[in-house]
Amino acid sequence: RVDVVTLGETMALVAATTTGSFAVGAPARISFGGAETNVAIGLSRLGHSATWIGRLGADPLGHLVKDALRGEGVDVSHVRTDSEVPTGLMLREHRTADRVRVSYYRRGLAGSRLTPDDVDTDLVAAARTLHVSGITPALSESARAAVHTAVDAARAAGVPVSFDFNYRAALWSVTEAGAAFRDLVAAADIVFAGDEEAAMVVPAGSVEEVAKELAALGPAQVVLKRGAAGAYAVVDGESFTEPALAVSLIDPVGAGDAFVAGYLSATLDGLDPAQRLRRGNVCGAFAVSVAGDWEGLPRRSELATMDATENVAR
Ligand code: ADP
Ligand code: KDG
């Protein structure tokens, strides 16, 4: 029985290694990233089993993603190779020291061609948790249907559904996304959002109000990720707050996914809500302190590293 099944699009990443525009040839390295595989890698490093469902092209970048996920211990046996179109790509420029610009080359490419047929509903029904994000339903009609197929299979089998808003303005409008997110919140047991994202579905208000309004739509657990302010949750009507860890910010991308991995990991371990938030914050702290979406994610044996008072451990 797999701990977590997740689905979505993972793209190759061309990430600048110095500041400057790609228009003048700023140097870059090749990696990959995708919200759901970031979560799957985080879970795997923490000792849980995770299966990712998605499509990749029959090209070197598709091989890069699949091989790296396999190396991280993520089950890729449900990944489909789509030989008709390439793997999607994103460019990440450090346009200036303080401004990152992400450009997507993904429309119509492999990840967007996910369909309900790609989702093994028996696999989902046998999982301990299904995790989906609000990126996938924005990719295409068939990807959106795939998310609903997975969510319906999970619900029918009593498998908890975890949903992270992950609103991407480049993909759809606030209005379109808000309506889709509302349905997913209502279908989910655990919901993750940022304060602003939450206000796409419920009236804007204080953190407490927004979380309560989201919880009123159905989910037993609503978790607001609050960047350097840490996280706030309402779990079964009770509220919890945990501060972020004090770390040096190197790269904020992937922090939310790291947080989700930590929170779900602690949930799978049967820990209480405050401990779930704490593990989420620790994983988020690791992610923001290291360049890359998922490279900085901790292994279980490293979780306590953040408690150290010395910079060097030997
Ligand atoms: P997202 O990537 O979804 O926008 P956040 O920016 O809220 O998510 O970050 C997710 C989590 O990562 C936070 O709840 C926190 O635990 C951690 N985190 C984010 N930014 C920082 C920071 N500057 N310092 C320490 N922890 C951070
Ligand atoms: O959360 C990080 C993701 O946003 C990134 O890896 C790429 O999945 C991605 C997206 O669509 O933005």
Coordinates of C-alpha atoms and ligand atoms in Angstrom, one line a residue:
R1 CA 0.0 0.0 0.0
V2 CA 1.7 3.2 -1.2
D3 CA 1.7 6.1 1.2
V4 CA 1.1 8.9 -1.3
V5 CA -0.1 9.0 -4.9
T6 CA 0.3 12.2 -6.7
L7 CA -0.2 13.4 -10.3
G8 CA 0.7 16.4 -12.4
E9 CA 3.2 17.9 -14.8
T10 CA 6.9 18.0 -14.2
M11 CA 9.1 20.0 -16.6
A12 CA 12.7 20.3 -17.4
L13 CA 14.2 23.5 -15.9
V14 CA 16.8 25.8 -17.4
A15 CA 17.9 27.7 -14.3
A16 CA 20.3 30.6 -14.4
T17 CA 23.5 30.2 -12.4
T18 CA 24.2 33.9 -12.3
T19 CA 22.1 37.1 -12.5
G20 CA 21.2 38.5 -15.8
S21 CA 18.8 37.9 -18.7
F22 CA 18.9 34.9 -21.0
A23 CA 18.6 37.5 -23.7
V24 CA 22.2 38.3 -23.3
G25 CA 23.2 34.7 -22.7
A26 CA 23.3 34.3 -18.9
P27 CA 24.7 30.8 -18.1
A28 CA 22.4 28.1 -16.8
R29 CA 22.2 24.6 -15.6
I30 CA 19.6 22.0 -16.5
S31 CA 17.4 20.4 -13.9
F32 CA 13.7 19.8 -13.6
G33 CA 10.8 20.7 -11.3
G34 CA 7.1 20.2 -10.8
A35 CA 5.1 20.9 -7.7
E36 CA 3.9 17.3 -7.3
T37 CA 7.2 15.6 -7.9
N38 CA 8.8 18.1 -5.5
V39 CA 6.3 16.8 -2.9
A40 CA 7.0 13.2 -3.9
I41 CA 10.8 13.6 -3.6
G42 CA 10.3 15.2 -0.2
L43 CA 8.2 12.3 1.0
S44 CA 10.6 9.7 -0.3
R45 CA 13.6 11.3 1.4
L46 CA 11.6 11.2 4.6
G47 CA 11.1 7.5 4.2
H48 CA 7.6 7.3 2.7
S49 CA 6.6 5.6 -0.5
A50 CA 5.4 7.9 -3.2
T51 CA 4.1 7.3 -6.7
W52 CA 3.9 10.0 -9.3
I53 CA 1.6 9.8 -12.3
G54 CA 2.4 12.1 -15.3
R55 CA 3.5 12.2 -18.9
L56 CA 7.0 12.9 -20.2
G57 CA 8.2 13.2 -23.8
A58 CA 10.5 10.6 -25.4
D59 CA 13.5 12.9 -25.3
P60 CA 16.6 13.5 -23.1
L61 CA 14.7 15.8 -20.8
G62 CA 12.0 13.2 -20.2
H63 CA 14.8 10.7 -19.4
L64 CA 16.4 13.2 -17.0
V65 CA 13.2 13.7 -15.0
K66 CA 12.3 10.0 -14.9
D67 CA 15.8 8.8 -14.0
A68 CA 16.2 11.4 -11.3
L69 CA 12.8 10.6 -9.8
R70 CA 13.7 6.9 -9.8
G71 CA 17.0 7.8 -8.2
E72 CA 15.1 9.6 -5.5
G73 CA 13.1 6.5 -4.8
V74 CA 9.8 7.8 -6.3
D75 CA 7.8 5.1 -8.1
V76 CA 7.7 6.0 -11.8
S77 CA 6.0 2.9 -13.0
H78 CA 2.8 4.8 -13.8
V79 CA 4.6 7.5 -15.8
R80 CA 3.6 7.5 -19.5
T81 CA 6.0 8.4 -22.3
D82 CA 4.2 10.5 -24.9
S83 CA 6.2 10.1 -28.1
E84 CA 4.2 12.7 -30.0
V85 CA 5.3 15.8 -28.2
P86 CA 8.3 16.9 -26.1
T87 CA 8.7 17.3 -22.4
G88 CA 7.7 20.7 -21.1
L89 CA 10.3 23.2 -20.1
M90 CA 10.6 26.2 -17.9
L91 CA 13.3 28.9 -17.9
R92 CA 14.2 30.6 -14.6
E93 CA 16.2 33.7 -15.0
H94 CA 17.7 35.7 -12.1
R95 CA 16.8 38.9 -14.0
T96 CA 18.4 40.9 -11.1
A97 CA 19.7 39.8 -7.7
D98 CA 16.2 40.2 -6.3
R99 CA 13.9 39.4 -9.2
V100 CA 13.4 35.9 -10.6
R101 CA 11.5 35.5 -13.9
V102 CA 10.0 32.1 -14.9
S103 CA 8.9 31.4 -18.4
Y104 CA 6.9 28.3 -19.4
Y105 CA 7.1 26.3 -22.6
R106 CA 4.5 23.8 -21.7
R107 CA 1.2 24.3 -23.6
G108 CA 0.2 21.2 -25.5
L109 CA 3.4 19.4 -24.5
A110 CA 3.6 16.0 -22.7
G111 CA 2.6 17.0 -19.2
S112 CA -0.5 18.8 -20.4
R113 CA -1.7 15.7 -22.3
L114 CA -2.4 13.8 -19.0
T115 CA -5.8 12.1 -19.3
P116 CA -8.1 10.2 -17.0
D117 CA -6.8 7.0 -18.7
D118 CA -3.4 7.6 -17.2
V119 CA -4.8 7.4 -13.7
D120 CA -4.9 3.9 -12.2
T121 CA -7.9 4.2 -10.0
D122 CA -7.0 1.0 -8.1
L123 CA -3.7 2.4 -7.2
V124 CA -5.3 5.6 -5.9
A125 CA -8.0 3.6 -4.0
A126 CA -5.2 1.6 -2.2
A127 CA -3.1 4.6 -1.3
R128 CA -2.9 6.2 2.2
T129 CA -3.2 9.7 0.7
L130 CA -3.8 11.3 -2.7
H131 CA -2.1 14.6 -3.3
V132 CA -3.1 17.0 -6.1
S133 CA -2.3 20.6 -6.9
G134 CA -4.2 23.4 -8.5
I135 CA -1.7 23.5 -11.3
T136 CA -2.9 20.4 -13.1
P137 CA -6.5 21.4 -13.7
A138 CA -5.1 24.6 -15.4
L139 CA -3.1 22.6 -18.0
S140 CA -5.9 21.2 -20.2
E141 CA -9.4 19.8 -20.2
S142 CA -8.0 16.3 -20.1
A143 CA -5.6 17.1 -17.2
R144 CA -8.4 18.6 -15.3
A145 CA -10.5 15.5 -15.9
A146 CA -7.6 13.3 -14.7
V147 CA -7.5 15.2 -11.4
H148 CA -11.2 14.7 -10.9
T149 CA -10.9 11.0 -11.8
A150 CA -8.2 10.6 -9.1
V151 CA -10.1 12.6 -6.5
D152 CA -13.3 10.7 -7.1
A153 CA -11.5 7.4 -6.8
A154 CA -9.9 8.5 -3.6
R155 CA -13.1 9.7 -2.1
A156 CA -15.0 6.6 -3.1
A157 CA -12.4 4.5 -1.3
G158 CA -12.1 6.7 1.8
V159 CA -8.6 7.8 0.9
P160 CA -7.8 11.3 2.3
V161 CA -7.3 13.9 -0.4
S162 CA -4.7 16.6 0.0
F163 CA -5.0 19.7 -2.2
D164 CA -2.5 22.5 -2.5
F165 CA -3.9 25.6 -4.4
N166 CA -0.6 26.5 -6.2
Y167 CA -2.2 29.2 -8.2
R168 CA -0.2 30.0 -11.3
A169 CA -1.2 33.3 -12.9
A170 CA 0.5 32.5 -16.2
L171 CA -2.0 29.6 -16.7
W172 CA -5.4 31.0 -15.9
S173 CA -7.3 33.9 -14.4
V174 CA -8.2 34.3 -10.7
T175 CA -11.9 33.9 -11.5
E176 CA -11.4 30.6 -13.5
A177 CA -9.1 29.2 -10.9
G178 CA -11.2 30.3 -8.0
A179 CA -14.2 28.3 -9.2
A180 CA -12.1 25.2 -9.8
F181 CA -10.3 25.5 -6.5
R182 CA -13.6 25.8 -4.6
D183 CA -14.7 22.4 -5.9
L184 CA -11.4 20.8 -5.0
V185 CA -11.4 22.4 -1.5
A186 CA -14.9 20.9 -0.9
A187 CA -13.6 17.5 -2.0
A188 CA -10.4 17.6 0.0
D189 CA -9.6 16.5 3.6
I190 CA -6.3 18.5 3.8
V191 CA -6.1 21.9 2.1
F192 CA -2.9 24.0 1.7
A193 CA -3.0 27.6 0.5
G194 CA -1.2 30.9 0.9
D195 CA -3.2 33.8 2.4
E196 CA -3.8 35.4 -0.9
E197 CA -4.7 32.2 -2.6
A198 CA -7.2 31.4 0.0
A199 CA -8.9 34.7 -0.8
M200 CA -9.6 33.4 -4.3
V201 CA -12.2 31.1 -2.8
V202 CA -13.4 32.8 0.4
P203 CA -13.8 36.5 1.4
A204 CA -10.5 38.1 2.2
G205 CA -10.0 38.6 6.0
S206 CA -7.6 37.8 8.8
V207 CA -5.7 34.5 8.7
E208 CA -8.0 33.1 11.3
E209 CA -11.1 34.1 9.3
V210 CA -9.9 32.9 6.0
A211 CA -8.9 29.5 7.4
K212 CA -12.2 29.1 9.2
E213 CA -14.1 30.0 6.0
L214 CA -12.1 27.4 4.0
A215 CA -12.7 24.8 6.7
A216 CA -16.5 25.5 6.5
L217 CA -16.4 24.3 2.9
G218 CA -15.5 20.8 4.1
P219 CA -11.8 19.9 4.7
A220 CA -11.0 18.7 8.2
Q221 CA -7.5 20.3 7.9
V222 CA -6.8 23.7 6.5
V223 CA -3.2 24.8 6.4
L224 CA -2.1 28.3 5.5
K225 CA 1.5 28.6 4.4
R226 CA 2.8 32.0 5.4
G227 CA 6.4 32.2 4.1
A228 CA 8.7 33.7 6.7
A229 CA 5.8 34.0 9.1
G230 CA 5.5 30.2 9.3
A231 CA 2.2 28.4 9.1
Y232 CA -1.3 28.4 10.6
A233 CA -3.8 25.6 10.6
V234 CA -7.3 24.8 11.6
V235 CA -7.6 21.1 12.3
D236 CA -11.0 19.7 13.4
G237 CA -12.1 23.2 14.4
E238 CA -9.0 23.8 16.6
S239 CA -6.4 26.3 15.5
F240 CA -2.6 26.0 15.6
T241 CA 0.3 28.4 14.8
E242 CA 4.0 27.6 14.3
P243 CA 6.7 30.1 13.5
A244 CA 9.1 29.6 10.5
L245 CA 12.7 28.9 11.3
A246 CA 15.3 31.6 11.0
V247 CA 17.4 30.8 7.9
S248 CA 19.1 32.6 5.0
L249 CA 16.8 32.9 2.0
I250 CA 18.6 31.6 -1.1
D251 CA 15.7 30.4 -3.3
P252 CA 12.0 30.6 -2.3
V253 CA 10.8 28.3 -5.2
G254 CA 9.7 24.9 -3.9
A255 CA 9.2 26.0 -0.3
G256 CA 5.5 25.4 -0.4
D257 CA 6.0 21.9 -1.8
A258 CA 8.6 21.1 0.8
F259 CA 6.2 22.3 3.5
V260 CA 3.5 20.0 2.1
A261 CA 5.9 17.0 2.1
G262 CA 6.8 17.7 5.7
Y263 CA 3.2 18.1 6.8
L264 CA 2.0 15.0 5.0
S265 CA 5.0 13.0 6.4
A266 CA 4.2 14.0 10.0
T267 CA 0.5 13.1 9.3
L268 CA 1.5 9.7 8.0
D269 CA 3.6 9.2 11.1
G270 CA 0.6 9.9 13.2
L271 CA 2.0 13.1 14.8
D272 CA -0.3 15.9 16.2
P273 CA -1.2 19.1 14.3
A274 CA 1.5 21.2 15.9
Q275 CA 4.2 18.7 15.0
R276 CA 2.8 18.5 11.5
L277 CA 3.2 22.2 11.1
R278 CA 6.7 22.1 12.6
R279 CA 7.9 19.4 10.2
G280 CA 6.4 21.4 7.4
N281 CA 8.3 24.5 8.5
V282 CA 11.5 22.6 8.9
C283 CA 11.2 21.2 5.3
G284 CA 10.3 24.7 4.0
A285 CA 13.4 26.1 5.8
F286 CA 15.6 23.5 4.1
A287 CA 14.0 24.3 0.7
V288 CA 14.5 28.1 0.9
S289 CA 18.1 27.8 2.1
V290 CA 19.3 25.8 -1.0
A291 CA 19.1 26.7 -4.7
G292 CA 16.7 24.5 -6.7
D293 CA 13.1 23.3 -6.3
W294 CA 13.8 20.1 -4.5
E295 CA 17.6 19.7 -4.1
G296 CA 17.6 21.1 -0.6
L297 CA 14.8 18.8 0.8
P298 CA 15.9 16.9 3.9
R299 CA 16.3 13.3 4.5
R300 CA 14.8 12.0 7.7
S301 CA 18.1 11.8 9.4
E302 CA 18.7 15.5 8.6
L303 CA 15.5 16.9 10.1
A304 CA 17.2 17.7 13.4
T305 CA 19.9 19.6 11.6
M306 CA 17.9 22.8 11.9
D307 CA 17.9 22.5 15.7
A308 CA 21.8 22.7 15.8
T309 CA 23.2 25.8 17.3
E310 CA 26.6 25.4 15.6
N311 CA 27.0 26.1 11.8
V312 CA 29.4 23.2 11.3
A313 CA 28.6 19.7 12.3
R314 CA 31.7 17.3 12.5
Ligands
ADP1 P1 4.8 28.9 -1.3 O1 6.1 28.4 -1.9 O2 3.7 27.9 -1.5 O3 4.4 30.3 -1.7 P2 5.6 29.8 1.3 O4 6.3 30.9 0.7 O5 4.5 30.2 2.3 O6 4.9 28.8 0.3 O7 6.6 28.9 2.1 C1 6.2 27.6 2.6 C2 6.9 27.4 3.9 O8 8.3 27.4 3.7 C3 6.5 28.4 5.0 O9 5.3 28.1 5.6 C4 7.7 28.3 5.9 O10 7.6 27.1 6.6 C5 8.9 28.0 4.9 N1 9.5 29.3 4.5 C6 9.2 30.1 3.4 N2 9.9 31.2 3.4 C7 10.7 31.2 4.5 C8 11.7 32.0 5.0 N3 12.1 33.2 4.4 N4 12.3 31.6 6.1 C9 12.0 30.4 6.7 N5 11.1 29.6 6.3 C10 10.4 29.9 5.2
KDG2 O1 6.2 24.8 -6.7 C1 7.2 24.8 -7.6 C2 6.6 24.6 -9.0 O2 5.9 25.8 -9.3 C3 7.6 24.6 -10.1 O3 8.5 23.5 -9.9 C4 7.0 24.4 -11.4 O4 5.2 23.0 -11.3 C5 5.6 24.1 -11.6 C6 4.7 25.2 -12.0 O5 3.8 24.8 -12.8 O6 4.9 26.3 -11.7

